[in-house]
Structure formats: C-alpha cells, structure tokens
Amino acid sequence: IDQPNVITCKAMVAWEAGKDLVMEEVEVSPPQPQEIRVKVICTSLCRTDITAWESQAIFPRIFGHEASGIVESVGEGVTEFVKGDHVLTVFTGECKTCKHCESKKSNMCQVLGLERRGVMHSDQGTRFSVKGKPVYHYCAVSSFSEYTVVHSGCAVKVSQQAPLEKICLLSCGVAAGLGAAWNVADISKGSIVVIFGLGTVGLAVAQGAKLRGASQIIGVDINPEKYEKAKCFGVTDFLNPNEYNEPIQQVIKRISGGGADYSFECIGNTGMVTTALQSCCDGWGLTVTLGVPKTNPEIASHYSAFLSGKTLKGSLFGGWKPKSDLPSLVNKYMNREIQVDEFITHNLPFEDINKAFTLMREGKCLRCVIHM
Ligand code: APR
Ligand code: ZN
C-alpha cells in the first residue's frame, strides 16, 4: 500500500485578526486514522469566515469551510472514501453513532460537532505547518489551501456529475437557509415570512419559503442593492429600516396583518433577534436564528413575547444531518428543483481571495467562488 507523504502546497494564511491573508507554502501532513486528505477544487467565502477572522484570537490560521474537492488519500480505517471521490466538506460532522446522530431530532453530532479551537477533533493537533510552525484549522475544514485534511465524518461523498464549482455553496450557506425553512421552521403553504438580512443565507431561506408556497415573503435589509437579487429568490416586499421613522417590527405587523407566521434572523445581530421575535404573530409565531454574532452575544426579550405564545428556535446548518441529507440536496440541484448558481456573483482565482473579503465586507457580493 502507498503511504501518503507530506504535501507542500499553497495556502492563504491568516497571521493576524483582520489583516490580509498571505499566500504561503504550507506542509500538509498525511491523513491520520479516520481522516482524508482532500484536493480542494473550489471554496466560497461565507460571512462566518470573516466574523472569525475579525474577532477570534487563534493565529496563524487557515480559514475556509464552504468547499468542494476530490479525495487525494485516505487514512487508516477509512472505508467510506477512496482516492478520486468527489466530496463536500462540512463544518459540523456526522459520526452516525452518538445519541444525537441516532436521534431524528438533532444534527448536533457530539463527536464531530462545530470545532472552535482550531485543531482536529481526533487528537487536538494540526495538520498544517509553515516553516515548522503549526498553523491552526478553522471548523476542522480549512479550505483556503490547495490540500487540506478533514475527518472522514466531516466530508460528504457527492455525485461525480455535480459541478464542484457550484455545489460548494451547498456545503454551508445555501443548505443552511433551505434547511431552516424546511426542517427547522417547516413553513406551510400560504404563510407570511419575514427575513432579516438578504445575504446568501437569508435569500436561501426566501427560496425555501417560496418553494413551500409562502404567500408573502418580506425581506429586511439596510443595503438597497440587495432588492433586485432578492426578487429572483421570491422576496415579495422589501423593507429598509433606515427609510422608516418607526420601528421596523411595527411596519411588519401592519403589512402582515398582525405579524408574520415565521421570522428568520440571517444577519448575526442579536438585537435583530429581538426585532424578529417582535415581528411575528401571537399564538404560533416562530423565530429561527441562523446568524452568528461577532459581538453582544446575549439575546434580550420581554417575557410577554412567550406569554403570547411565540417561539424562539435556534438552528445550525439548517437542521441537516450532513452525510444523510446533503447528497439528496445535490440531486435536487441536478434536477433543477433548487437554484444555486444564482447566488454566485463573483468567481475569483485563489490568489485574489482578499478581494472576496473586501467584496463581502462592502456588501457587494452574495457568494464569491474561489477557484484553486
Ligand atoms: N439590518 C438589516 N440588515 C442588515 C443589518 C441590519 N442592521 N446589518 C447587516 N444587514 C444585512 C447586510 O446588508 C447583508 O445583506 O445582512 C446581510 C448579511 O448577509 P451576508 O453578509 O452576505 O452574510 P451571509 O453569508 O448571508 O450570512 C448571514 O448567517 O451564517 C451566518 O455568520 C453568518 O451571521 C451571518 C449570517
Ligand atoms: Zn454523532
């Protein structure tokens, strides 16, 4: 059997919070037991990469978690993958054996869940180094590198026919939005939906709501440039809070006849969670959170929201179990049942990744796909 060697390749390394990534020659270790090494083909930039790069303290680090690639080698004990398989990486894995993986109610794998310390799940080590210095991971994916190592439970095998330069979006943002609409909220036909934040995540919720037959989809964003794109994903009413002299929840209550059936926070602003809760109706109004805040992590609400029967529900990755559910989402894309291409506003070569950061920070893109 061939023993995989260390690979030297190019990666975009973050050395400091908020500073441009730097292209470096990195050494990528062979995959350890139960791990696979993946040649990254495409990675798209997600807002959460930017949030972590701006606000966290773990450096040097390789960000990137929304990606597609091809298996280059497999570690000991891996039976699910062989060299050449096409995969999507996932920031929250599925071990298939823990209590949560066995439950229909959860996608919060207790073994391969969201990794926050910048290391691999199995041994708390890293698989990257630059000139002998360890480089930390992000969400145990780190796709801003030509090659990366991931746990085999954090990759999903997909059809070889599916275009990797498009379906990378299903590895995080688009899947998260569709899943929040379908699995978490379970939107019913004829509903009124309000979405705070019309980035890729919010517009994927809109698409999910439209496909469920929602009658009104209200989109709230402070960037008026988002409206054109929002229409093509099903948003029927666009509200810019800066254009009103009254609280936006009051406007929403008025145009929805007493509040929305469902509201979604897709900004990452905990103040907006409160607003979202106030925008839905008494009795059955449901607010789902998808955003990841950078600051002010605590959520405030008057208890009367709950006395009047409202529900606040959290979600991660739209409730999807990645291995069990993502292949069918890829098939839906292949059958043209869901739109993915329309979220891609820019395609950039790997060396221009800092441009993607700028575009997203300036609100000028939905998804930038980086081609390695
Ligand atoms: N009010 C209304 N809209 C806002 C506000 C605000 N105060 N602040 C920002 N927005 C809008 C932005 O104009 C943008 O259109 O929210 C949208 C956020 O979209 P993106 O930055 O493209 O982010 P996206 O990738 O869609 O992620 C949204 O989900 O996964 C999490 O970490 C992610 O918290 C982030 C959220
Ligand atoms: Zn599990």
PDB file of N, CA, C and O and ligand atoms in Angstrom, residues 46-48 51 197-202 220-223 226 241 266-269 272 290-292 360 367, ligand 1:
ATOM      1  N   CYS A  46     -17.796  32.599   3.096  1.00  0.00           N
ATOM      2  CA  CYS A  46     -19.028  32.748   3.881  1.00  0.00           C
ATOM      3  C   CYS A  46     -18.783  33.830   4.929  1.00  0.00           C
ATOM      4  O   CYS A  46     -17.665  34.033   5.385  1.00  0.00           O
ATOM      5  N   ARG A  47     -19.825  34.504   5.325  1.00  0.00           N
ATOM      6  CA  ARG A  47     -19.708  35.579   6.319  1.00  0.00           C
ATOM      7  C   ARG A  47     -19.048  35.090   7.617  1.00  0.00           C
ATOM      8  O   ARG A  47     -18.324  35.828   8.273  1.00  0.00           O
ATOM      9  N   THR A  48     -19.285  33.836   7.974  1.00  0.00           N
ATOM     10  CA  THR A  48     -18.731  33.333   9.237  1.00  0.00           C
ATOM     11  C   THR A  48     -17.199  33.292   9.210  1.00  0.00           C
ATOM     12  O   THR A  48     -16.550  33.487  10.239  1.00  0.00           O
ATOM     13  N   THR A  51     -16.288  36.826  10.110  1.00  0.00           N
ATOM     14  CA  THR A  51     -16.541  37.085  11.536  1.00  0.00           C
ATOM     15  C   THR A  51     -15.415  36.503  12.392  1.00  0.00           C
ATOM     16  O   THR A  51     -14.889  37.175  13.282  1.00  0.00           O
ATOM     17  N   GLY A 197     -31.936  40.256   6.827  1.00  0.00           N
ATOM     18  CA  GLY A 197     -30.622  40.020   6.225  1.00  0.00           C
ATOM     19  C   GLY A 197     -30.785  39.254   4.928  1.00  0.00           C
ATOM     20  O   GLY A 197     -31.228  38.102   4.925  1.00  0.00           O
ATOM     21  N   LEU A 198     -30.463  39.918   3.800  1.00  0.00           N
ATOM     22  CA  LEU A 198     -30.660  39.288   2.489  1.00  0.00           C
ATOM     23  C   LEU A 198     -29.322  38.962   1.836  1.00  0.00           C
ATOM     24  O   LEU A 198     -29.081  39.249   0.671  1.00  0.00           O
ATOM     25  N   GLY A 199     -28.443  38.356   2.600  1.00  0.00           N
ATOM     26  CA  GLY A 199     -27.240  37.754   2.036  1.00  0.00           C
ATOM     27  C   GLY A 199     -27.613  36.378   1.516  1.00  0.00           C
ATOM     28  O   GLY A 199     -28.803  36.049   1.365  1.00  0.00           O
ATOM     29  N   THR A 200     -26.620  35.557   1.257  1.00  0.00           N
ATOM     30  CA  THR A 200     -26.890  34.213   0.731  1.00  0.00           C
ATOM     31  C   THR A 200     -27.763  33.402   1.675  1.00  0.00           C
ATOM     32  O   THR A 200     -28.690  32.705   1.241  1.00  0.00           O
ATOM     33  N   VAL A 201     -27.489  33.519   2.972  1.00  0.00           N
ATOM     34  CA  VAL A 201     -28.241  32.721   3.945  1.00  0.00           C
ATOM     35  C   VAL A 201     -29.721  33.142   3.937  1.00  0.00           C
ATOM     36  O   VAL A 201     -30.620  32.303   3.804  1.00  0.00           O
ATOM     37  N   GLY A 202     -29.967  34.446   4.037  1.00  0.00           N
ATOM     38  CA  GLY A 202     -31.341  34.939   4.044  1.00  0.00           C
ATOM     39  C   GLY A 202     -32.073  34.638   2.742  1.00  0.00           C
ATOM     40  O   GLY A 202     -33.252  34.276   2.748  1.00  0.00           O
ATOM     41  N   VAL A 220     -35.903  42.156   4.870  1.00  0.00           N
ATOM     42  CA  VAL A 220     -35.445  43.367   5.556  1.00  0.00           C
ATOM     43  C   VAL A 220     -33.938  43.483   5.406  1.00  0.00           C
ATOM     44  O   VAL A 220     -33.205  42.543   5.769  1.00  0.00           O
ATOM     45  N   ASP A 221     -33.464  44.591   4.843  1.00  0.00           N
ATOM     46  CA  ASP A 221     -32.019  44.802   4.716  1.00  0.00           C
ATOM     47  C   ASP A 221     -31.731  46.287   4.635  1.00  0.00           C
ATOM     48  O   ASP A 221     -32.526  47.039   4.074  1.00  0.00           O
ATOM     49  N   ILE A 222     -30.589  46.685   5.193  1.00  0.00           N
ATOM     50  CA  ILE A 222     -30.213  48.105   5.137  1.00  0.00           C
ATOM     51  C   ILE A 222     -29.485  48.450   3.838  1.00  0.00           C
ATOM     52  O   ILE A 222     -29.194  49.599   3.581  1.00  0.00           O
ATOM     53  N   ASN A 223     -29.179  47.432   3.032  1.00  0.00           N
ATOM     54  CA  ASN A 223     -28.490  47.670   1.762  1.00  0.00           C
ATOM     55  C   ASN A 223     -29.498  47.563   0.618  1.00  0.00           C
ATOM     56  O   ASN A 223     -29.923  46.468   0.252  1.00  0.00           O
ATOM     57  N   LYS A 226     -29.609  45.022  -2.413  1.00  0.00           N
ATOM     58  CA  LYS A 226     -29.972  43.606  -2.288  1.00  0.00           C
ATOM     59  C   LYS A 226     -31.347  43.299  -2.898  1.00  0.00           C
ATOM     60  O   LYS A 226     -31.699  42.140  -3.094  1.00  0.00           O
ATOM     61  N   PRO A 241     -34.981  49.389   6.943  1.00  0.00           N
ATOM     62  CA  PRO A 241     -35.318  50.043   8.215  1.00  0.00           C
ATOM     63  C   PRO A 241     -34.908  51.519   8.262  1.00  0.00           C
ATOM     64  O   PRO A 241     -35.542  52.317   8.956  1.00  0.00           O
ATOM     65  N   CYS A 266     -30.984  36.395   9.827  1.00  0.00           N
ATOM     66  CA  CYS A 266     -29.888  35.957   8.952  1.00  0.00           C
ATOM     67  C   CYS A 266     -28.850  37.062   8.812  1.00  0.00           C
ATOM     68  O   CYS A 266     -28.296  37.278   7.729  1.00  0.00           O
ATOM     69  N   ILE A 267     -28.609  37.800   9.902  1.00  0.00           N
ATOM     70  CA  ILE A 267     -27.626  38.884   9.889  1.00  0.00           C
ATOM     71  C   ILE A 267     -26.447  38.528  10.798  1.00  0.00           C
ATOM     72  O   ILE A 267     -25.284  38.688  10.426  1.00  0.00           O
ATOM     73  N   GLY A 268     -26.780  38.039  12.003  1.00  0.00           N
ATOM     74  CA  GLY A 268     -25.739  37.819  13.003  1.00  0.00           C
ATOM     75  C   GLY A 268     -25.682  39.019  13.929  1.00  0.00           C
ATOM     76  O   GLY A 268     -24.618  39.487  14.300  1.00  0.00           O
ATOM     77  N   ASN A 269     -26.874  39.508  14.289  1.00  0.00           N
ATOM     78  CA  ASN A 269     -27.004  40.677  15.151  1.00  0.00           C
ATOM     79  C   ASN A 269     -28.073  40.318  16.179  1.00  0.00           C
ATOM     80  O   ASN A 269     -29.246  40.164  15.848  1.00  0.00           O
ATOM     81  N   MET A 272     -31.282  42.110  16.457  1.00  0.00           N
ATOM     82  CA  MET A 272     -32.250  41.781  15.416  1.00  0.00           C
ATOM     83  C   MET A 272     -33.050  40.519  15.759  1.00  0.00           C
ATOM     84  O   MET A 272     -34.134  40.306  15.216  1.00  0.00           O
ATOM     85  N   LEU A 290     -30.306  32.072  12.516  1.00  0.00           N
ATOM     86  CA  LEU A 290     -29.247  31.462  11.695  1.00  0.00           C
ATOM     87  C   LEU A 290     -27.942  32.241  11.817  1.00  0.00           C
ATOM     88  O   LEU A 290     -26.870  31.725  11.527  1.00  0.00           O
ATOM     89  N   GLY A 291     -28.036  33.496  12.213  1.00  0.00           N
ATOM     90  CA  GLY A 291     -26.869  34.373  12.261  1.00  0.00           C
ATOM     91  C   GLY A 291     -25.887  33.970  13.352  1.00  0.00           C
ATOM     92  O   GLY A 291     -26.256  33.327  14.336  1.00  0.00           O
ATOM     93  N   VAL A 292     -24.633  34.351  13.123  1.00  0.00           N
ATOM     94  CA  VAL A 292     -23.573  34.130  14.116  1.00  0.00           C
ATOM     95  C   VAL A 292     -23.024  35.508  14.489  1.00  0.00           C
ATOM     96  O   VAL A 292     -22.381  36.154  13.670  1.00  0.00           O
ATOM     97  N   MET A 360     -17.247  41.175   0.223  1.00  0.00           N
ATOM     98  CA  MET A 360     -18.275  40.813   1.197  1.00  0.00           C
ATOM     99  C   MET A 360     -18.405  41.868   2.291  1.00  0.00           C
ATOM    100  O   MET A 360     -19.510  42.232   2.692  1.00  0.00           O
ATOM    101  N   ARG A 367     -22.247  35.272  -3.085  1.00  0.00           N
ATOM    102  CA  ARG A 367     -21.116  34.369  -2.888  1.00  0.00           C
ATOM    103  C   ARG A 367     -20.037  34.606  -3.941  1.00  0.00           C
ATOM    104  O   ARG A 367     -20.330  34.721  -5.134  1.00  0.00           O
TER     105      ARG A 367
HETATM  106  N1  APR B   1     -30.395  45.409   9.444  1.00  0.00           N
HETATM  107  C1  APR B   1     -30.758  44.785   8.307  1.00  0.00           C
HETATM  108  N2  APR B   1     -29.891  44.129   7.511  1.00  0.00           N
HETATM  109  C2  APR B   1     -28.596  44.123   7.872  1.00  0.00           C
HETATM  110  C3  APR B   1     -28.135  44.765   9.054  1.00  0.00           C
HETATM  111  C4  APR B   1     -29.103  45.429   9.855  1.00  0.00           C
HETATM  112  N3  APR B   1     -28.771  46.044  10.979  1.00  0.00           N
HETATM  113  N4  APR B   1     -26.796  44.567   9.141  1.00  0.00           N
HETATM  114  C5  APR B   1     -26.429  43.838   8.081  1.00  0.00           C
HETATM  115  N5  APR B   1     -27.503  43.563   7.297  1.00  0.00           N
HETATM  116  C6  APR B   1     -27.550  42.785   6.049  1.00  0.00           C
HETATM  117  C7  APR B   1     -26.395  43.057   5.111  1.00  0.00           C
HETATM  118  O1  APR B   1     -26.628  44.217   4.307  1.00  0.00           O
HETATM  119  C8  APR B   1     -26.367  41.773   4.272  1.00  0.00           C
HETATM  120  O2  APR B   1     -27.149  41.865   3.104  1.00  0.00           O
HETATM  121  O3  APR B   1     -27.452  41.412   6.356  1.00  0.00           O
HETATM  122  C9  APR B   1     -26.966  40.714   5.209  1.00  0.00           C
HETATM  123  C10 APR B   1     -25.950  39.654   5.666  1.00  0.00           C
HETATM  124  O4  APR B   1     -25.521  38.942   4.552  1.00  0.00           O
HETATM  125  P1  APR B   1     -24.011  38.448   4.325  1.00  0.00           P
HETATM  126  O5  APR B   1     -23.075  39.394   4.973  1.00  0.00           O
HETATM  127  O6  APR B   1     -23.858  38.160   2.878  1.00  0.00           O
HETATM  128  O7  APR B   1     -23.921  37.109   5.195  1.00  0.00           O
HETATM  129  P2  APR B   1     -24.406  35.582   4.942  1.00  0.00           P
HETATM  130  O8  APR B   1     -23.279  34.796   4.407  1.00  0.00           O
HETATM  131  O9  APR B   1     -25.723  35.562   4.270  1.00  0.00           O
HETATM  132  O10 APR B   1     -24.578  35.127   6.476  1.00  0.00           O
HETATM  133  C11 APR B   1     -25.582  35.678   7.312  1.00  0.00           C
HETATM  134  O11 APR B   1     -25.552  33.827   8.836  1.00  0.00           O
HETATM  135  O12 APR B   1     -24.109  32.024   8.817  1.00  0.00           O
HETATM  136  C12 APR B   1     -24.386  33.252   9.399  1.00  0.00           C
HETATM  137  O13 APR B   1     -22.231  34.119  10.078  1.00  0.00           O
HETATM  138  C13 APR B   1     -23.279  34.261   9.162  1.00  0.00           C
HETATM  139  O14 APR B   1     -24.151  35.823  10.711  1.00  0.00           O
HETATM  140  C14 APR B   1     -24.022  35.541   9.338  1.00  0.00           C
HETATM  141  C15 APR B   1     -25.391  35.229   8.743  1.00  0.00           C
END
